[in-house]
Amino acid sequence: MIKKIKELEKISRLLDSGQSQRDKWNAEVLDYSNKFINKLNTSKAYYASEENGKDIYDLDITEQPTKLSTLLESTSKNIDQVGINPASGGHMGYIPGGGLYPSALGDYIAAVNNRYAGVFFAAPGAVRLENMLIRWMCKLMGYPETSTGNLTSGGSIANLVAIVTARESHNLKARDFDKAVIYLSEQAHHSIQKAIRIAGLSEAHIRYIPLDAGLRLSVNELEKAITEDKENDLIPFFINASFGTTNTGAIDPVAPIAAIAKKHKLWFHVDAAYGGFFKLVSEMSSKFEGIEKADSITLDPHKTLFFTFRNWYDPYERQGETLKSLSFLSRLYARHA
């Protein structure tokens, strides 16, 4: 057995590149990156193409190696110069844009050291770093020290976590689902509807509350709907407010909705994936009044903070330590304990 292991070790070491090879690869990738960034001022925001990058299929996975230069050339032709270029200064179509260069370096470091941070003892420093990030975001939103959160693969999963948490908090069972009521506006992100289905709540009543003149969820119509549903022996339990709708950027009136949620004992979730980090802008402080009263909130650093995309897995807890995956760049779901 030992002999076999040593033989396999020799084979596996072929995957380890030496310093000279790494230097060569690094130089090629850095040259590609600098060319891409340095041309952004003159790059198009959209590249029309009849081929739509289909030549990428020429690089199908095979047993034979492909030169890095060939891969980079194909990336430039079939990815960078096809479709939307979100890093372009002329791109204003939707929120994700060019990532900040330091965040790309953070991705590189995380990929190189490849720490497994799903368990505290395996990477305690990495777990602590992630928890520091979560605490910073909780503090930014005015949440108390008893609040907690996790990093997810995206805002859609964060919204799903909120709905499932609300469902469990209200102790809803399958027999209750056809009486449960969820309140949102037609401007709510489509991930909310998907999360409702994934959470098993397809049979729940979904109330699309009308908008006011500012294209925000109407507070008066919301309370009216909740009152009527209670009178009809339904179970109102979840309110979703948008802090920056995708279509118009409108901000639902958070403080009044929080008051209604508290009065009627509903879970109040704020989808702040778009606008949450505008909390860092002092001129926007009045818009955040009452945000700390939300039971849960979704924040998305890849939007307003222009971090790069980074996907990791969900956390759990063990031995008193909060165990979470390491990511400088993911998104936060946080709630009051």
mmCIF file of C-alpha atoms in Angstrom:
data_model
loop_
_atom_site.group_PDB
_atom_site.id
_atom_site.type_symbol
_atom_site.label_atom_id
_atom_site.label_comp_id
_atom_site.label_asym_id
_atom_site.label_seq_id
_atom_site.Cartn_x
_atom_site.Cartn_y
_atom_site.Cartn_z
ATOM 1 C CA MET A 1 0.000 0.000 0.000
ATOM 2 C CA ILE A 2 2.816 2.406 0.919
ATOM 3 C CA LYS A 3 4.562 1.653 -2.360
ATOM 4 C CA LYS A 4 1.361 2.374 -4.300
ATOM 5 C CA ILE A 5 0.847 5.658 -2.440
ATOM 6 C CA LYS A 6 4.389 6.784 -3.270
ATOM 7 C CA GLU A 7 3.837 5.946 -6.928
ATOM 8 C CA LEU A 8 0.635 7.976 -6.957
ATOM 9 C CA GLU A 9 2.413 10.821 -5.179
ATOM 10 C CA LYS A 10 4.917 11.066 -8.027
ATOM 11 C CA ILE A 11 2.080 11.285 -10.534
ATOM 12 C CA SER A 12 0.161 13.883 -8.521
ATOM 13 C CA ARG A 13 3.246 16.093 -8.238
ATOM 14 C CA LEU A 14 3.113 16.565 -11.995
ATOM 15 C CA LEU A 15 0.187 18.910 -11.287
ATOM 16 C CA ASP A 16 2.460 21.207 -9.276
ATOM 17 C CA SER A 17 4.008 23.819 -11.524
ATOM 18 C CA GLY A 18 7.437 25.200 -10.744
ATOM 19 C CA GLN A 19 8.290 28.833 -10.102
ATOM 20 C CA SER A 20 9.476 29.482 -13.658
ATOM 21 C CA GLN A 21 6.254 28.087 -15.125
ATOM 22 C CA ARG A 22 4.143 30.085 -12.694
ATOM 23 C CA ASP A 23 6.053 33.233 -13.574
ATOM 24 C CA LYS A 24 5.364 32.644 -17.253
ATOM 25 C CA TRP A 25 1.654 32.032 -16.685
ATOM 26 C CA ASN A 26 1.376 35.030 -14.375
ATOM 27 C CA ALA A 27 3.016 37.273 -16.964
ATOM 28 C CA GLU A 28 0.613 36.142 -19.694
ATOM 29 C CA VAL A 29 -2.475 36.556 -17.513
ATOM 30 C CA LEU A 30 -1.308 39.940 -16.233
ATOM 31 C CA ASP A 31 -0.640 41.110 -19.799
ATOM 32 C CA TYR A 32 -4.146 39.999 -20.811
ATOM 33 C CA SER A 33 -5.668 41.737 -17.772
ATOM 34 C CA ASN A 34 -3.816 44.996 -18.330
ATOM 35 C CA LYS A 35 -4.805 45.097 -21.990
ATOM 36 C CA PHE A 36 -8.443 44.550 -21.063
ATOM 37 C CA ILE A 37 -8.435 47.246 -18.382
ATOM 38 C CA ASN A 38 -6.390 49.781 -20.316
ATOM 39 C CA LYS A 39 -8.776 49.581 -23.279
ATOM 40 C CA LEU A 40 -11.928 50.146 -21.219
ATOM 41 C CA ASN A 41 -12.105 53.857 -22.052
ATOM 42 C CA THR A 42 -12.482 53.024 -25.727
ATOM 43 C CA SER A 43 -14.247 49.643 -25.442
ATOM 44 C CA LYS A 44 -17.839 49.303 -26.549
ATOM 45 C CA ALA A 45 -20.604 48.763 -24.027
ATOM 46 C CA TYR A 46 -22.102 46.129 -26.307
ATOM 47 C CA TYR A 47 -20.585 43.977 -29.026
ATOM 48 C CA ALA A 48 -23.030 42.684 -31.633
ATOM 49 C CA SER A 49 -22.020 39.365 -33.142
ATOM 50 C CA GLU A 50 -23.699 36.804 -35.353
ATOM 51 C CA GLU A 51 -21.354 34.111 -34.035
ATOM 52 C CA ASN A 52 -22.135 34.910 -30.368
ATOM 53 C CA GLY A 53 -18.893 33.368 -29.189
ATOM 54 C CA LYS A 54 -19.601 29.900 -30.555
ATOM 55 C CA ASP A 55 -15.939 29.488 -31.511
ATOM 56 C CA ILE A 56 -15.358 28.773 -27.828
ATOM 57 C CA TYR A 57 -16.493 25.254 -28.704
ATOM 58 C CA ASP A 58 -13.195 24.817 -30.549
ATOM 59 C CA LEU A 59 -11.610 24.531 -27.111
ATOM 60 C CA ASP A 60 -13.667 21.600 -25.926
ATOM 61 C CA ILE A 61 -12.161 19.594 -23.076
ATOM 62 C CA THR A 62 -9.713 16.999 -24.336
ATOM 63 C CA GLU A 63 -6.811 14.901 -23.063
ATOM 64 C CA GLN A 64 -4.366 17.141 -24.928
ATOM 65 C CA PRO A 65 -3.057 20.361 -23.354
ATOM 66 C CA THR A 66 -3.863 23.783 -24.791
ATOM 67 C CA LYS A 67 -1.451 26.705 -24.633
ATOM 68 C CA LEU A 68 -2.456 29.451 -22.223
ATOM 69 C CA SER A 69 -1.983 32.034 -24.974
ATOM 70 C CA THR A 70 -4.580 30.191 -27.065
ATOM 71 C CA LEU A 71 -7.018 30.147 -24.177
ATOM 72 C CA LEU A 72 -6.556 33.864 -23.531
ATOM 73 C CA GLU A 73 -7.012 34.716 -27.197
ATOM 74 C CA SER A 74 -10.251 32.739 -27.270
ATOM 75 C CA THR A 75 -11.412 34.433 -24.072
ATOM 76 C CA SER A 76 -10.811 37.841 -25.603
ATOM 77 C CA LYS A 77 -12.575 36.947 -28.849
ATOM 78 C CA ASN A 78 -15.471 34.822 -27.631
ATOM 79 C CA ILE A 79 -16.197 36.338 -24.232
ATOM 80 C CA ASP A 80 -14.801 39.869 -23.939
ATOM 81 C CA GLN A 81 -15.894 40.993 -27.407
ATOM 82 C CA VAL A 82 -19.349 39.424 -27.454
ATOM 83 C CA GLY A 83 -22.509 40.808 -25.868
ATOM 84 C CA ILE A 84 -22.574 43.263 -22.976
ATOM 85 C CA ASN A 85 -19.335 44.625 -21.592
ATOM 86 C CA PRO A 86 -20.399 45.543 -18.025
ATOM 87 C CA ALA A 87 -16.977 47.049 -17.259
ATOM 88 C CA SER A 88 -17.385 49.671 -19.982
ATOM 89 C CA GLY A 89 -17.940 53.239 -18.871
ATOM 90 C CA GLY A 90 -20.785 53.396 -21.378
ATOM 91 C CA HIS A 91 -22.693 50.541 -19.791
ATOM 92 C CA MET A 92 -25.648 51.726 -17.708
ATOM 93 C CA GLY A 93 -28.113 48.940 -18.500
ATOM 94 C CA TYR A 94 -28.165 47.109 -15.189
ATOM 95 C CA ILE A 95 -26.401 47.026 -11.871
ATOM 96 C CA PRO A 96 -23.431 44.600 -12.102
ATOM 97 C CA GLY A 97 -20.437 46.378 -13.566
ATOM 98 C CA GLY A 98 -16.708 46.065 -13.663
ATOM 99 C CA GLY A 99 -15.269 44.646 -10.460
ATOM 100 C CA LEU A 100 -12.673 46.552 -8.470
ATOM 101 C CA TYR A 101 -9.155 45.341 -9.201
ATOM 102 C CA PRO A 102 -8.249 44.730 -5.523
ATOM 103 C CA SER A 103 -11.283 42.446 -5.209
ATOM 104 C CA ALA A 104 -9.970 40.436 -8.166
ATOM 105 C CA LEU A 105 -6.684 40.058 -6.306
ATOM 106 C CA GLY A 106 -8.647 38.897 -3.265
ATOM 107 C CA ASP A 107 -10.251 36.247 -5.466
ATOM 108 C CA TYR A 108 -6.807 35.208 -6.661
ATOM 109 C CA ILE A 109 -5.430 34.843 -3.132
ATOM 110 C CA ALA A 110 -8.514 32.911 -1.995
ATOM 111 C CA ALA A 111 -8.144 30.584 -4.978
ATOM 112 C CA VAL A 112 -4.409 30.060 -4.400
ATOM 113 C CA ASN A 113 -4.572 29.209 -0.685
ATOM 114 C CA ASN A 114 -7.918 27.421 -1.240
ATOM 115 C CA ARG A 115 -8.816 27.281 2.454
ATOM 116 C CA TYR A 116 -11.713 25.103 3.529
ATOM 117 C CA ALA A 117 -13.545 27.368 5.953
ATOM 118 C CA GLY A 118 -16.675 25.295 6.460
ATOM 119 C CA VAL A 119 -15.430 24.147 9.850
ATOM 120 C CA PHE A 120 -13.846 26.444 12.419
ATOM 121 C CA PHE A 121 -10.882 24.258 13.401
ATOM 122 C CA ALA A 122 -9.876 23.849 9.737
ATOM 123 C CA ALA A 123 -9.406 27.562 9.103
ATOM 124 C CA PRO A 124 -10.134 29.595 12.254
ATOM 125 C CA GLY A 125 -8.556 32.766 10.916
ATOM 126 C CA ALA A 126 -10.580 32.592 7.721
ATOM 127 C CA VAL A 127 -13.807 32.006 9.656
ATOM 128 C CA ARG A 128 -13.032 34.920 11.954
ATOM 129 C CA LEU A 129 -12.358 37.128 8.953
ATOM 130 C CA GLU A 130 -15.717 36.245 7.438
ATOM 131 C CA ASN A 131 -17.466 36.871 10.742
ATOM 132 C CA MET A 132 -15.771 40.269 10.922
ATOM 133 C CA LEU A 133 -17.230 41.079 7.524
ATOM 134 C CA ILE A 134 -20.705 39.993 8.638
ATOM 135 C CA ARG A 135 -20.448 42.001 11.855
ATOM 136 C CA TRP A 136 -19.419 45.083 9.873
ATOM 137 C CA MET A 137 -22.473 44.776 7.648
ATOM 138 C CA CYS A 138 -24.777 44.177 10.605
ATOM 139 C CA LYS A 139 -23.355 47.232 12.343
ATOM 140 C CA LEU A 140 -23.679 49.282 9.166
ATOM 141 C CA MET A 141 -27.401 48.504 9.055
ATOM 142 C CA GLY A 142 -27.830 49.399 12.730
ATOM 143 C CA TYR A 143 -28.452 45.807 13.803
ATOM 144 C CA PRO A 144 -27.693 44.885 17.445
ATOM 145 C CA GLU A 145 -24.810 42.712 18.635
ATOM 146 C CA THR A 146 -27.242 39.790 18.914
ATOM 147 C CA SER A 147 -27.830 39.804 15.155
ATOM 148 C CA THR A 148 -26.242 37.211 12.929
ATOM 149 C CA GLY A 149 -26.034 36.372 9.258
ATOM 150 C CA ASN A 150 -24.343 34.349 6.570
ATOM 151 C CA LEU A 151 -22.775 34.715 3.180
ATOM 152 C CA THR A 152 -24.647 33.125 0.305
ATOM 153 C CA SER A 153 -24.010 32.620 -3.395
ATOM 154 C CA GLY A 154 -26.252 35.554 -4.264
ATOM 155 C CA GLY A 155 -29.158 37.808 -3.377
ATOM 156 C CA SER A 156 -31.654 35.251 -4.670
ATOM 157 C CA ILE A 157 -30.523 32.662 -2.125
ATOM 158 C CA ALA A 158 -30.449 35.321 0.583
ATOM 159 C CA ASN A 159 -34.115 36.115 -0.133
ATOM 160 C CA LEU A 160 -34.908 32.412 -0.004
ATOM 161 C CA VAL A 161 -33.198 32.117 3.387
ATOM 162 C CA ALA A 162 -35.315 35.014 4.649
ATOM 163 C CA ILE A 163 -38.592 33.443 3.523
ATOM 164 C CA VAL A 164 -37.730 30.023 4.953
ATOM 165 C CA THR A 165 -36.624 31.626 8.229
ATOM 166 C CA ALA A 166 -39.891 33.564 8.404
ATOM 167 C CA ARG A 167 -41.858 30.402 7.697
ATOM 168 C CA GLU A 168 -40.105 28.574 10.526
ATOM 169 C CA SER A 169 -40.320 31.550 12.867
ATOM 170 C CA HIS A 170 -44.108 31.601 12.423
ATOM 171 C CA ASN A 171 -44.200 27.819 12.863
ATOM 172 C CA LEU A 172 -46.121 27.377 9.621
ATOM 173 C CA LYS A 173 -46.870 23.785 8.695
ATOM 174 C CA ALA A 174 -47.971 22.301 5.377
ATOM 175 C CA ARG A 175 -51.572 22.352 6.578
ATOM 176 C CA ASP A 176 -51.291 26.162 6.958
ATOM 177 C CA PHE A 177 -49.791 27.023 3.590
ATOM 178 C CA ASP A 178 -53.065 27.605 1.759
ATOM 179 C CA LYS A 179 -54.013 30.168 4.419
ATOM 180 C CA ALA A 180 -50.652 31.911 4.650
ATOM 181 C CA VAL A 181 -50.330 35.368 3.087
ATOM 182 C CA ILE A 182 -47.255 37.096 1.667
ATOM 183 C CA TYR A 183 -47.202 40.815 0.835
ATOM 184 C CA LEU A 184 -45.034 42.494 -1.780
ATOM 185 C CA SER A 185 -45.329 44.878 -4.700
ATOM 186 C CA GLU A 186 -45.155 44.090 -8.403
ATOM 187 C CA GLN A 187 -41.766 45.832 -8.386
ATOM 188 C CA ALA A 188 -40.285 43.187 -6.065
ATOM 189 C CA HIS A 189 -37.373 41.253 -7.530
ATOM 190 C CA HIS A 190 -38.366 38.051 -9.329
ATOM 191 C CA SER A 191 -36.231 36.034 -6.932
ATOM 192 C CA ILE A 192 -38.925 36.563 -4.298
ATOM 193 C CA GLN A 193 -41.484 34.662 -6.362
ATOM 194 C CA LYS A 194 -38.961 31.901 -7.029
ATOM 195 C CA ALA A 195 -38.081 31.685 -3.345
ATOM 196 C CA ILE A 196 -41.755 31.356 -2.432
ATOM 197 C CA ARG A 197 -42.072 28.314 -4.686
ATOM 198 C CA ILE A 198 -38.811 26.740 -3.522
ATOM 199 C CA ALA A 199 -39.864 27.238 0.111
ATOM 200 C CA GLY A 200 -42.964 25.134 -0.601
ATOM 201 C CA LEU A 201 -45.327 28.081 -0.345
ATOM 202 C CA SER A 202 -46.852 27.953 -3.820
ATOM 203 C CA GLU A 203 -50.276 27.515 -2.239
ATOM 204 C CA ALA A 204 -49.889 30.660 -0.119
ATOM 205 C CA HIS A 205 -51.769 33.822 -1.052
ATOM 206 C CA ILE A 206 -49.527 36.447 -2.636
ATOM 207 C CA ARG A 207 -50.826 39.985 -2.287
ATOM 208 C CA TYR A 208 -49.354 42.467 -4.743
ATOM 209 C CA ILE A 209 -49.843 45.742 -2.924
ATOM 210 C CA PRO A 210 -50.482 48.761 -5.200
ATOM 211 C CA LEU A 211 -47.829 51.440 -5.584
ATOM 212 C CA ASP A 212 -48.089 55.051 -4.492
ATOM 213 C CA ALA A 213 -47.253 58.056 -6.676
ATOM 214 C CA GLY A 214 -43.545 57.464 -6.041
ATOM 215 C CA LEU A 215 -43.743 53.883 -7.331
ATOM 216 C CA ARG A 216 -43.316 52.602 -3.775
ATOM 217 C CA LEU A 217 -45.353 50.016 -1.927
ATOM 218 C CA SER A 218 -48.430 51.806 -0.557
ATOM 219 C CA VAL A 219 -48.474 51.713 3.250
ATOM 220 C CA ASN A 220 -52.220 52.365 3.448
ATOM 221 C CA GLU A 221 -53.049 49.591 1.003
ATOM 222 C CA LEU A 222 -50.703 47.226 2.834
ATOM 223 C CA GLU A 223 -52.379 47.634 6.203
ATOM 224 C CA LYS A 224 -55.812 47.463 4.615
ATOM 225 C CA ALA A 225 -54.924 44.129 2.981
ATOM 226 C CA ILE A 226 -53.520 42.676 6.205
ATOM 227 C CA THR A 227 -56.609 43.684 8.168
ATOM 228 C CA GLU A 228 -58.957 42.153 5.603
ATOM 229 C CA ASP A 229 -56.963 38.920 5.485
ATOM 230 C CA LYS A 230 -57.095 38.579 9.255
ATOM 231 C CA GLU A 231 -60.841 39.110 9.197
ATOM 232 C CA ASN A 232 -61.086 36.281 6.654
ATOM 233 C CA ASP A 233 -59.196 33.916 8.978
ATOM 234 C CA LEU A 234 -56.058 33.891 6.835
ATOM 235 C CA ILE A 235 -52.507 33.934 8.226
ATOM 236 C CA PRO A 236 -50.536 37.047 7.203
ATOM 237 C CA PHE A 237 -46.881 36.344 8.005
ATOM 238 C CA PHE A 238 -44.391 37.947 5.579
ATOM 239 C CA ILE A 239 -43.852 41.429 4.131
ATOM 240 C CA ASN A 240 -41.179 42.144 1.527
ATOM 241 C CA ALA A 241 -39.985 45.689 0.963
ATOM 242 C CA SER A 242 -37.541 46.739 -1.738
ATOM 243 C CA PHE A 243 -34.718 49.129 -0.937
ATOM 244 C CA GLY A 244 -34.088 50.104 -4.518
ATOM 245 C CA THR A 245 -36.228 48.316 -7.087
ATOM 246 C CA THR A 246 -34.458 46.980 -10.154
ATOM 247 C CA ASN A 247 -36.718 48.827 -12.579
ATOM 248 C CA THR A 248 -36.760 52.334 -11.091
ATOM 249 C CA GLY A 249 -34.585 52.364 -7.971
ATOM 250 C CA ALA A 250 -37.618 53.275 -5.841
ATOM 251 C CA ILE A 251 -37.285 52.748 -2.091
ATOM 252 C CA ASP A 252 -40.302 51.402 -0.242
ATOM 253 C CA PRO A 253 -41.192 53.330 2.972
ATOM 254 C CA VAL A 254 -39.261 51.168 5.415
ATOM 255 C CA ALA A 255 -40.141 52.786 8.764
ATOM 256 C CA PRO A 256 -43.954 52.791 8.265
ATOM 257 C CA ILE A 257 -43.874 49.214 6.971
ATOM 258 C CA ALA A 258 -41.800 48.154 9.979
ATOM 259 C CA ALA A 259 -44.419 49.684 12.269
ATOM 260 C CA ILE A 260 -47.204 47.780 10.486
ATOM 261 C CA ALA A 261 -45.234 44.526 10.684
ATOM 262 C CA LYS A 262 -44.705 44.974 14.416
ATOM 263 C CA LYS A 263 -48.352 45.882 15.006
ATOM 264 C CA HIS A 264 -49.652 42.816 13.182
ATOM 265 C CA LYS A 265 -46.735 40.521 14.156
ATOM 266 C CA LEU A 266 -45.504 39.801 10.622
ATOM 267 C CA TRP A 267 -41.965 39.028 9.517
ATOM 268 C CA PHE A 268 -40.514 42.096 7.794
ATOM 269 C CA HIS A 269 -37.840 41.494 5.153
ATOM 270 C CA VAL A 270 -35.987 44.190 3.233
ATOM 271 C CA ASP A 271 -34.475 43.255 -0.111
ATOM 272 C CA ALA A 272 -31.658 45.809 -0.185
ATOM 273 C CA ALA A 273 -29.515 43.982 -2.720
ATOM 274 C CA TYR A 274 -29.524 47.079 -4.917
ATOM 275 C CA GLY A 275 -29.458 50.004 -2.520
ATOM 276 C CA GLY A 276 -28.274 48.672 0.823
ATOM 277 C CA PHE A 277 -24.705 49.899 0.634
ATOM 278 C CA PHE A 278 -25.784 53.444 -0.116
ATOM 279 C CA LYS A 279 -25.894 53.512 3.691
ATOM 280 C CA LEU A 280 -22.250 54.535 3.340
ATOM 281 C CA VAL A 281 -23.385 57.794 1.700
ATOM 282 C CA SER A 282 -24.259 60.308 4.430
ATOM 283 C CA GLU A 283 -26.664 62.189 2.159
ATOM 284 C CA MET A 284 -28.792 59.029 1.970
ATOM 285 C CA SER A 285 -29.126 58.513 5.727
ATOM 286 C CA SER A 286 -32.754 59.678 5.886
ATOM 287 C CA LYS A 287 -33.772 56.967 3.430
ATOM 288 C CA PHE A 288 -32.557 54.297 5.858
ATOM 289 C CA GLU A 289 -34.761 55.333 8.751
ATOM 290 C CA GLY A 290 -36.215 52.177 10.292
ATOM 291 C CA ILE A 291 -33.958 49.758 8.390
ATOM 292 C CA GLU A 292 -32.664 48.365 11.695
ATOM 293 C CA LYS A 293 -36.211 47.241 12.549
ATOM 294 C CA ALA A 294 -36.325 44.750 9.679
ATOM 295 C CA ASP A 295 -36.254 41.108 10.742
ATOM 296 C CA SER A 296 -34.000 40.277 7.813
ATOM 297 C CA ILE A 297 -32.149 42.051 5.057
ATOM 298 C CA THR A 298 -30.387 41.141 1.828
ATOM 299 C CA LEU A 299 -27.254 43.064 0.833
ATOM 300 C CA ASP A 300 -25.225 42.654 -2.353
ATOM 301 C CA PRO A 301 -21.601 43.920 -2.361
ATOM 302 C CA HIS A 302 -21.151 42.993 -6.028
ATOM 303 C CA LYS A 303 -23.593 45.759 -6.932
ATOM 304 C CA THR A 304 -23.012 49.037 -5.117
ATOM 305 C CA LEU A 305 -19.514 48.148 -3.898
ATOM 306 C CA PHE A 306 -18.456 46.753 -7.297
ATOM 307 C CA PHE A 307 -16.916 43.599 -5.855
ATOM 308 C CA THR A 308 -16.340 40.649 -8.120
ATOM 309 C CA PHE A 309 -18.670 37.654 -8.094
ATOM 310 C CA ARG A 310 -17.669 34.872 -5.710
ATOM 311 C CA ASN A 311 -19.733 31.800 -4.823
ATOM 312 C CA TRP A 312 -19.390 29.735 -1.683
ATOM 313 C CA TYR A 313 -21.662 27.473 0.334
ATOM 314 C CA ASP A 314 -23.983 28.077 3.268
ATOM 315 C CA PRO A 315 -22.745 27.974 6.876
ATOM 316 C CA TYR A 316 -23.770 26.162 10.016
ATOM 317 C CA GLU A 317 -22.827 26.308 13.702
ATOM 318 C CA ARG A 318 -20.842 23.956 15.917
ATOM 319 C CA GLN A 319 -19.284 24.035 19.389
ATOM 320 C CA GLY A 320 -20.344 27.616 20.006
ATOM 321 C CA GLU A 321 -18.466 28.986 17.021
ATOM 322 C CA THR A 322 -20.239 30.336 13.977
ATOM 323 C CA LEU A 323 -18.830 28.344 11.084
ATOM 324 C CA LYS A 324 -18.971 30.047 7.744
ATOM 325 C CA SER A 325 -17.214 29.925 4.427
ATOM 326 C CA LEU A 326 -14.571 32.524 3.695
ATOM 327 C CA SER A 327 -15.390 35.170 1.149
ATOM 328 C CA PHE A 328 -14.453 38.799 0.896
ATOM 329 C CA LEU A 329 -16.849 39.176 -1.958
ATOM 330 C CA SER A 330 -20.163 37.444 -1.345
ATOM 331 C CA ARG A 331 -23.514 38.708 -0.144
ATOM 332 C CA LEU A 332 -25.082 38.950 3.256
ATOM 333 C CA TYR A 333 -28.327 37.777 4.751
ATOM 334 C CA ALA A 334 -28.666 39.070 8.315
ATOM 335 C CA ARG A 335 -31.459 38.891 10.845
ATOM 336 C CA HIS A 336 -32.228 39.796 14.442
ATOM 337 C CA ALA A 337 -31.616 36.953 16.863
#
